[in-house]
PDB file of C-alpha atoms in Angstrom:
ATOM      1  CA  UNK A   1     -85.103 -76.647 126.773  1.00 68.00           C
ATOM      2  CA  UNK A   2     -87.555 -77.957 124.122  1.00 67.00           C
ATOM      3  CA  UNK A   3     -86.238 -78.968 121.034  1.00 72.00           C
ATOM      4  CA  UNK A   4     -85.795 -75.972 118.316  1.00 91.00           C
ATOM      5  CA  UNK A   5     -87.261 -75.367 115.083  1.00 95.00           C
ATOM      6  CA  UNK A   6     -85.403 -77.985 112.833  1.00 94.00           C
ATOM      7  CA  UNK A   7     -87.507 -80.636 114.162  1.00 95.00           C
ATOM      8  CA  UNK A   8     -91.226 -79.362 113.781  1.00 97.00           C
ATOM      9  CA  UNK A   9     -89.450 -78.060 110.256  1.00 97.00           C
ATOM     10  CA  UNK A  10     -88.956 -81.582 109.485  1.00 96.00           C
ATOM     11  CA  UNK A  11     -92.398 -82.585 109.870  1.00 97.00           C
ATOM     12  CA  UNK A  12     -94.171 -79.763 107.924  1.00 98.00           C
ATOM     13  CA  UNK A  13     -95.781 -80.410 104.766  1.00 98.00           C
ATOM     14  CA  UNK A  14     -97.567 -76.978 103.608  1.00 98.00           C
ATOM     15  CA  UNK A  15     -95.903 -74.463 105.190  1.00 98.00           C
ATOM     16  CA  UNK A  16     -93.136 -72.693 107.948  1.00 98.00           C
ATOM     17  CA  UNK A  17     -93.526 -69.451 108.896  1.00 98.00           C
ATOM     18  CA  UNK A  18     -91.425 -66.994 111.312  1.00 98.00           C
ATOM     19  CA  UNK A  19     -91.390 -64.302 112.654  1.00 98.00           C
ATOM     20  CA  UNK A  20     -88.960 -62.118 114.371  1.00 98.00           C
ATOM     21  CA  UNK A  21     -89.099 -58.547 116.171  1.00 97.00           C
ATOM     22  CA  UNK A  22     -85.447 -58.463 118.005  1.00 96.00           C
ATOM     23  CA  UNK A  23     -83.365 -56.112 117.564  1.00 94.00           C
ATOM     24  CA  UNK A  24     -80.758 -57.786 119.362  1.00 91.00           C
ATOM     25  CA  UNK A  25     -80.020 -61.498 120.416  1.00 89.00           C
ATOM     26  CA  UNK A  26     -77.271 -62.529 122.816  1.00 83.00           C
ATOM     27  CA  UNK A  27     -74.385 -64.160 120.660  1.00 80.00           C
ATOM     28  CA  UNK A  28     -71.231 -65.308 121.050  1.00 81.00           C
ATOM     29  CA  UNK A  29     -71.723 -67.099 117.282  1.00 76.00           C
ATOM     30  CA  UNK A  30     -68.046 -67.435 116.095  1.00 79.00           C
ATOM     31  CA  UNK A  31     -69.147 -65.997 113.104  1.00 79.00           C
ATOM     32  CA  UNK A  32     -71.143 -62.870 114.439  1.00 84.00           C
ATOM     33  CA  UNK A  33     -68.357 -62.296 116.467  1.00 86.00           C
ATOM     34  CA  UNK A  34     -65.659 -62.275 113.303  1.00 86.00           C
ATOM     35  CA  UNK A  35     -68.169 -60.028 111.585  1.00 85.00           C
ATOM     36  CA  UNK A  36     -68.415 -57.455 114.312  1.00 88.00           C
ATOM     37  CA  UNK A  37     -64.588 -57.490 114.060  1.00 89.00           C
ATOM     38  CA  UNK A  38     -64.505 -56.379 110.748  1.00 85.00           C
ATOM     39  CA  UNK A  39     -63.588 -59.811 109.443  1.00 80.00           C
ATOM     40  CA  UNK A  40     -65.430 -61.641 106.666  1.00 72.00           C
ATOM     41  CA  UNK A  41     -67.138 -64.801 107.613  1.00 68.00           C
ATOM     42  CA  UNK A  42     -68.236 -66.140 104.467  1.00 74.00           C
ATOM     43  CA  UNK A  43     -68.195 -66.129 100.783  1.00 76.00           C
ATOM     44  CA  UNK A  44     -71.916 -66.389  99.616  1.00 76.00           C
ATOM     45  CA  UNK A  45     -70.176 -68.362  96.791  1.00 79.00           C
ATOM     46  CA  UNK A  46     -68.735 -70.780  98.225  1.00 79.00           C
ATOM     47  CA  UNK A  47     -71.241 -73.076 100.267  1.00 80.00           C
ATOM     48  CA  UNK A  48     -68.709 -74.987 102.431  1.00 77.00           C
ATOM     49  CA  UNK A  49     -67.760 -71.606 104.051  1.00 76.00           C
ATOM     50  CA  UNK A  50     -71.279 -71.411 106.066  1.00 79.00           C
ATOM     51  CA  UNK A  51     -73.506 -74.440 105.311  1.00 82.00           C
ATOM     52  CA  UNK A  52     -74.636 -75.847 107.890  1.00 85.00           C
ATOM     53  CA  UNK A  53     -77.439 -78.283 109.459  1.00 88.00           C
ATOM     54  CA  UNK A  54     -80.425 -75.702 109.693  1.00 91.00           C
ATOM     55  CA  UNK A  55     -79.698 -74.870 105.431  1.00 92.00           C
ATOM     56  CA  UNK A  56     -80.082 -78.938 105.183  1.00 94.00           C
ATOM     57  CA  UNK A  57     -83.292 -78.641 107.392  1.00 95.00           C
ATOM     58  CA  UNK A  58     -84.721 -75.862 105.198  1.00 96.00           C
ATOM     59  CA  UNK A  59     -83.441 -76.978 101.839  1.00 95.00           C
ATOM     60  CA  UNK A  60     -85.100 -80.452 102.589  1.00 97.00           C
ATOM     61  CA  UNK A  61     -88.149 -78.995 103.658  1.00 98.00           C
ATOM     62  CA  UNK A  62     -88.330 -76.745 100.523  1.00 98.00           C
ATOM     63  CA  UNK A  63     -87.505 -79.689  98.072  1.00 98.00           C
ATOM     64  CA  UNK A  64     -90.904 -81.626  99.728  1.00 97.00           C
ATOM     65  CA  UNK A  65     -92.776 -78.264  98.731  1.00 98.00           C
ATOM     66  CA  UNK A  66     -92.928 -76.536 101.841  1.00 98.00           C
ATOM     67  CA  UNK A  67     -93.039 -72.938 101.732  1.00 98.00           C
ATOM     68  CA  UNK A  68     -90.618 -71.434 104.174  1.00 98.00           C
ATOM     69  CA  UNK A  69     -90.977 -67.584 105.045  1.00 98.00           C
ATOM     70  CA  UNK A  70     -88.957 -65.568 107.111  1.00 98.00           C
ATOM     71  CA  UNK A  71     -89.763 -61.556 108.218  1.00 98.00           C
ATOM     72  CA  UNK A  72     -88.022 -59.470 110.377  1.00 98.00           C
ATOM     73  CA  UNK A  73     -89.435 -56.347 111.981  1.00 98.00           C
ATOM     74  CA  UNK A  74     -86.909 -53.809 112.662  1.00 98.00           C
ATOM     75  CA  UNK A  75     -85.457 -50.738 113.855  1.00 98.00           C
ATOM     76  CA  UNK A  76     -83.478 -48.342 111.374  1.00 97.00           C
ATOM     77  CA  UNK A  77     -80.755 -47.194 111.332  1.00 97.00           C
ATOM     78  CA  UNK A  78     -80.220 -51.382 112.168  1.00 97.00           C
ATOM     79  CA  UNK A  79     -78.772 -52.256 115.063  1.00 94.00           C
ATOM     80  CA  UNK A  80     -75.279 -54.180 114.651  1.00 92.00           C
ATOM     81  CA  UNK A  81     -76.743 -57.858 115.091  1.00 92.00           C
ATOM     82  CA  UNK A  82     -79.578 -57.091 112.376  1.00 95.00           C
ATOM     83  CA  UNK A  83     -76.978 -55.920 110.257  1.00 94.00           C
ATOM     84  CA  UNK A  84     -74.992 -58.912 110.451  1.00 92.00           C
ATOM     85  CA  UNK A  85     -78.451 -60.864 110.217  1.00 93.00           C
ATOM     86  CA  UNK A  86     -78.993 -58.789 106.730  1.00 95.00           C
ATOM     87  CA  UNK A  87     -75.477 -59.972 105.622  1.00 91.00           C
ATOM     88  CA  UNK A  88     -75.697 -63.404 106.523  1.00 90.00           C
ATOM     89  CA  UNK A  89     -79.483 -63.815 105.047  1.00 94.00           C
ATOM     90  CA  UNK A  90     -77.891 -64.874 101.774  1.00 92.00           C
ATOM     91  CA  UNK A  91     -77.678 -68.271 103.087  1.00 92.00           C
ATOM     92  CA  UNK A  92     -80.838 -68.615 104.090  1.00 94.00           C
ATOM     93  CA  UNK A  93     -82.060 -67.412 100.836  1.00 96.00           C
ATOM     94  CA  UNK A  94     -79.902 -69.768  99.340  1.00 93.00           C
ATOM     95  CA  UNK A  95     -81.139 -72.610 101.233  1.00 94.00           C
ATOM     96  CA  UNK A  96     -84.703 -71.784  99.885  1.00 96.00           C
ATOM     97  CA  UNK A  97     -86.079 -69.344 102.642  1.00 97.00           C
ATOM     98  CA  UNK A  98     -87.832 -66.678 101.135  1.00 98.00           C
ATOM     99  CA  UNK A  99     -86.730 -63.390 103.406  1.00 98.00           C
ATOM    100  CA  UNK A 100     -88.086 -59.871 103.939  1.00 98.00           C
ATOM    101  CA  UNK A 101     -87.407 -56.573 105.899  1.00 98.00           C
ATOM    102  CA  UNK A 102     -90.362 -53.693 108.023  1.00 98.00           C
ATOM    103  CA  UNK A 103     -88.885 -50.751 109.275  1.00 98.00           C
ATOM    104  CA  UNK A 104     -90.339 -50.943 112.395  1.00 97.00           C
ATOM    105  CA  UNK A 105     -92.509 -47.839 111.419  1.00 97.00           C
ATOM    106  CA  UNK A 106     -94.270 -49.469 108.702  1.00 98.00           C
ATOM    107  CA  UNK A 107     -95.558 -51.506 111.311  1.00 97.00           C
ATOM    108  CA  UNK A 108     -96.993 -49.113 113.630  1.00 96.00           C
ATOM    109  CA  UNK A 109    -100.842 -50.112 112.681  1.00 98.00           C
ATOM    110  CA  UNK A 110    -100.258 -53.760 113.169  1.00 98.00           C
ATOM    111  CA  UNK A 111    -101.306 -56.034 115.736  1.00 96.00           C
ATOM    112  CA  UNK A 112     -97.737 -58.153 115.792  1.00 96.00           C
ATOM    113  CA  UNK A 113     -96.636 -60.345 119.176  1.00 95.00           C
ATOM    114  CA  UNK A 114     -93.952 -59.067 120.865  1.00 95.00           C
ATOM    115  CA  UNK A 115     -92.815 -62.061 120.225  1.00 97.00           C
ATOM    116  CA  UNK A 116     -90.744 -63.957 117.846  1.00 98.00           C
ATOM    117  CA  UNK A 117     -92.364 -66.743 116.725  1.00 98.00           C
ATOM    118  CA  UNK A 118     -92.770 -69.696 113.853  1.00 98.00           C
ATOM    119  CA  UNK A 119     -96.156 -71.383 112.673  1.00 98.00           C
ATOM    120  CA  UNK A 120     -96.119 -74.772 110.723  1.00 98.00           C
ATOM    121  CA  UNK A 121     -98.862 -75.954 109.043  1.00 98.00           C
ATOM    122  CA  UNK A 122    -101.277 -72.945 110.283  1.00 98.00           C
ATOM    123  CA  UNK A 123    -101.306 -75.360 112.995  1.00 97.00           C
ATOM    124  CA  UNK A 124     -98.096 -75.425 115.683  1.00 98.00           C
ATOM    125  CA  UNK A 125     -96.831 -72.052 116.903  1.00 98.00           C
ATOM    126  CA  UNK A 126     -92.982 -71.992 118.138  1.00 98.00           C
ATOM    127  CA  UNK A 127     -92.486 -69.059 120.997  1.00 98.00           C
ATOM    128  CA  UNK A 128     -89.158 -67.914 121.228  1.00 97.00           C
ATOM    129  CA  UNK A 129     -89.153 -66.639 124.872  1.00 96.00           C
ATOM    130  CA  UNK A 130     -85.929 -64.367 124.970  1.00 95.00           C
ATOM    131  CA  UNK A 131     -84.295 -62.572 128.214  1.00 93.00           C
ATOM    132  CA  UNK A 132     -84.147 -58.577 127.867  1.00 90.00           C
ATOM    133  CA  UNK A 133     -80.763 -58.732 126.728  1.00 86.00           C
ATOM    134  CA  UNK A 134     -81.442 -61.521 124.439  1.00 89.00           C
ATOM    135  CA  UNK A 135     -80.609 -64.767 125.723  1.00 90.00           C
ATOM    136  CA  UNK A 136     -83.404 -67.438 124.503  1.00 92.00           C
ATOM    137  CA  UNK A 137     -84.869 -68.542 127.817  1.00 94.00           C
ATOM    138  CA  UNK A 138     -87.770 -70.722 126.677  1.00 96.00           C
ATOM    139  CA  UNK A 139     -88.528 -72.577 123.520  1.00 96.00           C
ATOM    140  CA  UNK A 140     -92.887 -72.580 123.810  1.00 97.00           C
ATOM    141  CA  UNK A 141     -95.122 -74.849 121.876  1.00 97.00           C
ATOM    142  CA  UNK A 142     -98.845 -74.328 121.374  1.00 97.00           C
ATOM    143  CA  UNK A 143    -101.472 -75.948 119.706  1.00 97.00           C
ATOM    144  CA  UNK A 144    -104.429 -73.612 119.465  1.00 97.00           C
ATOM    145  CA  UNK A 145    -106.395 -73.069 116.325  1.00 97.00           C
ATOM    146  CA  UNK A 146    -106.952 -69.110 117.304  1.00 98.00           C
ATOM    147  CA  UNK A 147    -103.427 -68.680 118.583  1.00 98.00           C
ATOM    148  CA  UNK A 148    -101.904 -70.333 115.451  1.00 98.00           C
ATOM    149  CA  UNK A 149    -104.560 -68.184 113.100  1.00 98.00           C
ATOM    150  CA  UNK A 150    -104.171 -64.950 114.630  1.00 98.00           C
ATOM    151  CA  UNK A 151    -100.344 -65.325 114.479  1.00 98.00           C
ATOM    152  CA  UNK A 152    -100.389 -66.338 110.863  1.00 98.00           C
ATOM    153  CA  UNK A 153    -102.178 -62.824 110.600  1.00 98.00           C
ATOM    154  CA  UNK A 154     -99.982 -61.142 112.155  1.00 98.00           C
ATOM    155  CA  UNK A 155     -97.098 -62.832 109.713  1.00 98.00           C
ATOM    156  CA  UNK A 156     -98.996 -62.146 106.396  1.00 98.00           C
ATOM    157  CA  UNK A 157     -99.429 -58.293 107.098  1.00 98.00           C
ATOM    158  CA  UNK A 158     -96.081 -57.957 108.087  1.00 98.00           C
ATOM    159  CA  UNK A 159     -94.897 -60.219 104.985  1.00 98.00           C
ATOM    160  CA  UNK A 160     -96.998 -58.064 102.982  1.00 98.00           C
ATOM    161  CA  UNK A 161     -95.978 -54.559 103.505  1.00 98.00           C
ATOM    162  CA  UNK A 162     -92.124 -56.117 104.059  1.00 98.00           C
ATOM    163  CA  UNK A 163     -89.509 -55.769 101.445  1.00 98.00           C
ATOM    164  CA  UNK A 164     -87.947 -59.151 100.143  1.00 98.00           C
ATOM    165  CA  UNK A 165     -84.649 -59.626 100.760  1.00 98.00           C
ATOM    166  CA  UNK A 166     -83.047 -58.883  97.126  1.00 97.00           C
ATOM    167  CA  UNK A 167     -84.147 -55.063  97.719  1.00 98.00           C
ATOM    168  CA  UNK A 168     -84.144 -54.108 100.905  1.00 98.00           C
ATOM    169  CA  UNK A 169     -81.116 -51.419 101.325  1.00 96.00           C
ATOM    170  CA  UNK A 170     -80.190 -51.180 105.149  1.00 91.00           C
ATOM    171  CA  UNK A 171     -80.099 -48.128 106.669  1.00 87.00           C
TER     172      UNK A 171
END
């Protein structure tokens, strides 16, 4: 499989967008599964409970001045791994992502891939190719000026209808 976002990440100077629509992905993440047990994975205070190498990719891309945005489209009432995903964004908020939330039907007028995806630089789009019940099965890169512009689209009216992290309330 093709390498995953850390690297391009590393390389981007402006900016790193993603995207993601899921409401599922396959995990047997340690920490997922401790969640989903009703056990408490992490203490947003202390940053040796859950930092780990993609926070060092972000926070060094932030402290060059890249702008890195996350938004999630999803379903309410959330489905168990996007609530876990709410309760774990802290740490990707702490590592300098900026993070927001669409109900799924504040998105109905959009034209979104069904896709999740990541654009860096308005230049390189990352596909996440994922199986139906969530497995990532392909890691695609494209350079197309049209691809990588419409998908930046797509991002910015999702980012701009979505709620930032801070307030979204999960239902």
């Amino acid at each position: 499989m093709k390498p995953p976002a850390r690297e391009p990440l590393s390389q981007a100077q402006r900016t790193a967008i993603h995207l993601e629509v899921r409401d599922h992905y396959h995990s047997e993440d340690p920490d997922f599964l401790a969640w989903r047990e009703g056990r408490r994975t992490f203490t947003p205070d202390n940053r040796a409970d859950w930092w780990e190498g993609w926070h060092d990719a972000v926070h060094t891309a932030v402290s060059r001045g890249v702008a890195v945005r996350r938004a999630r489209v999803v379903s309410e009432p959330l489905s168990e791994y996007v609530r876990w995903e709410h309760a774990y964004a802290v740490t990707n908020v702490a590592a300098g992502e900026q993070v927001r939330w669409l109900p799924r039907r504040h998105a109905k007028d959009l034209a979104v891939p069904a896709v999740d995806f990541w654009v860096f630089d308005g230049e390189l789009v990352l596909f996440h190719h994922f199986s139906g019940d969530g497995v990532l099965m392909e890691r695609e890169y494209v350079t197309d000026d049209e691809l990588a512009a419409w998908c930046t689209e797509a991002f910015e009216a999702v980012w701009k209808r979505a709620t930032p992290h801070e307030e979204y309330k999960p239902v």
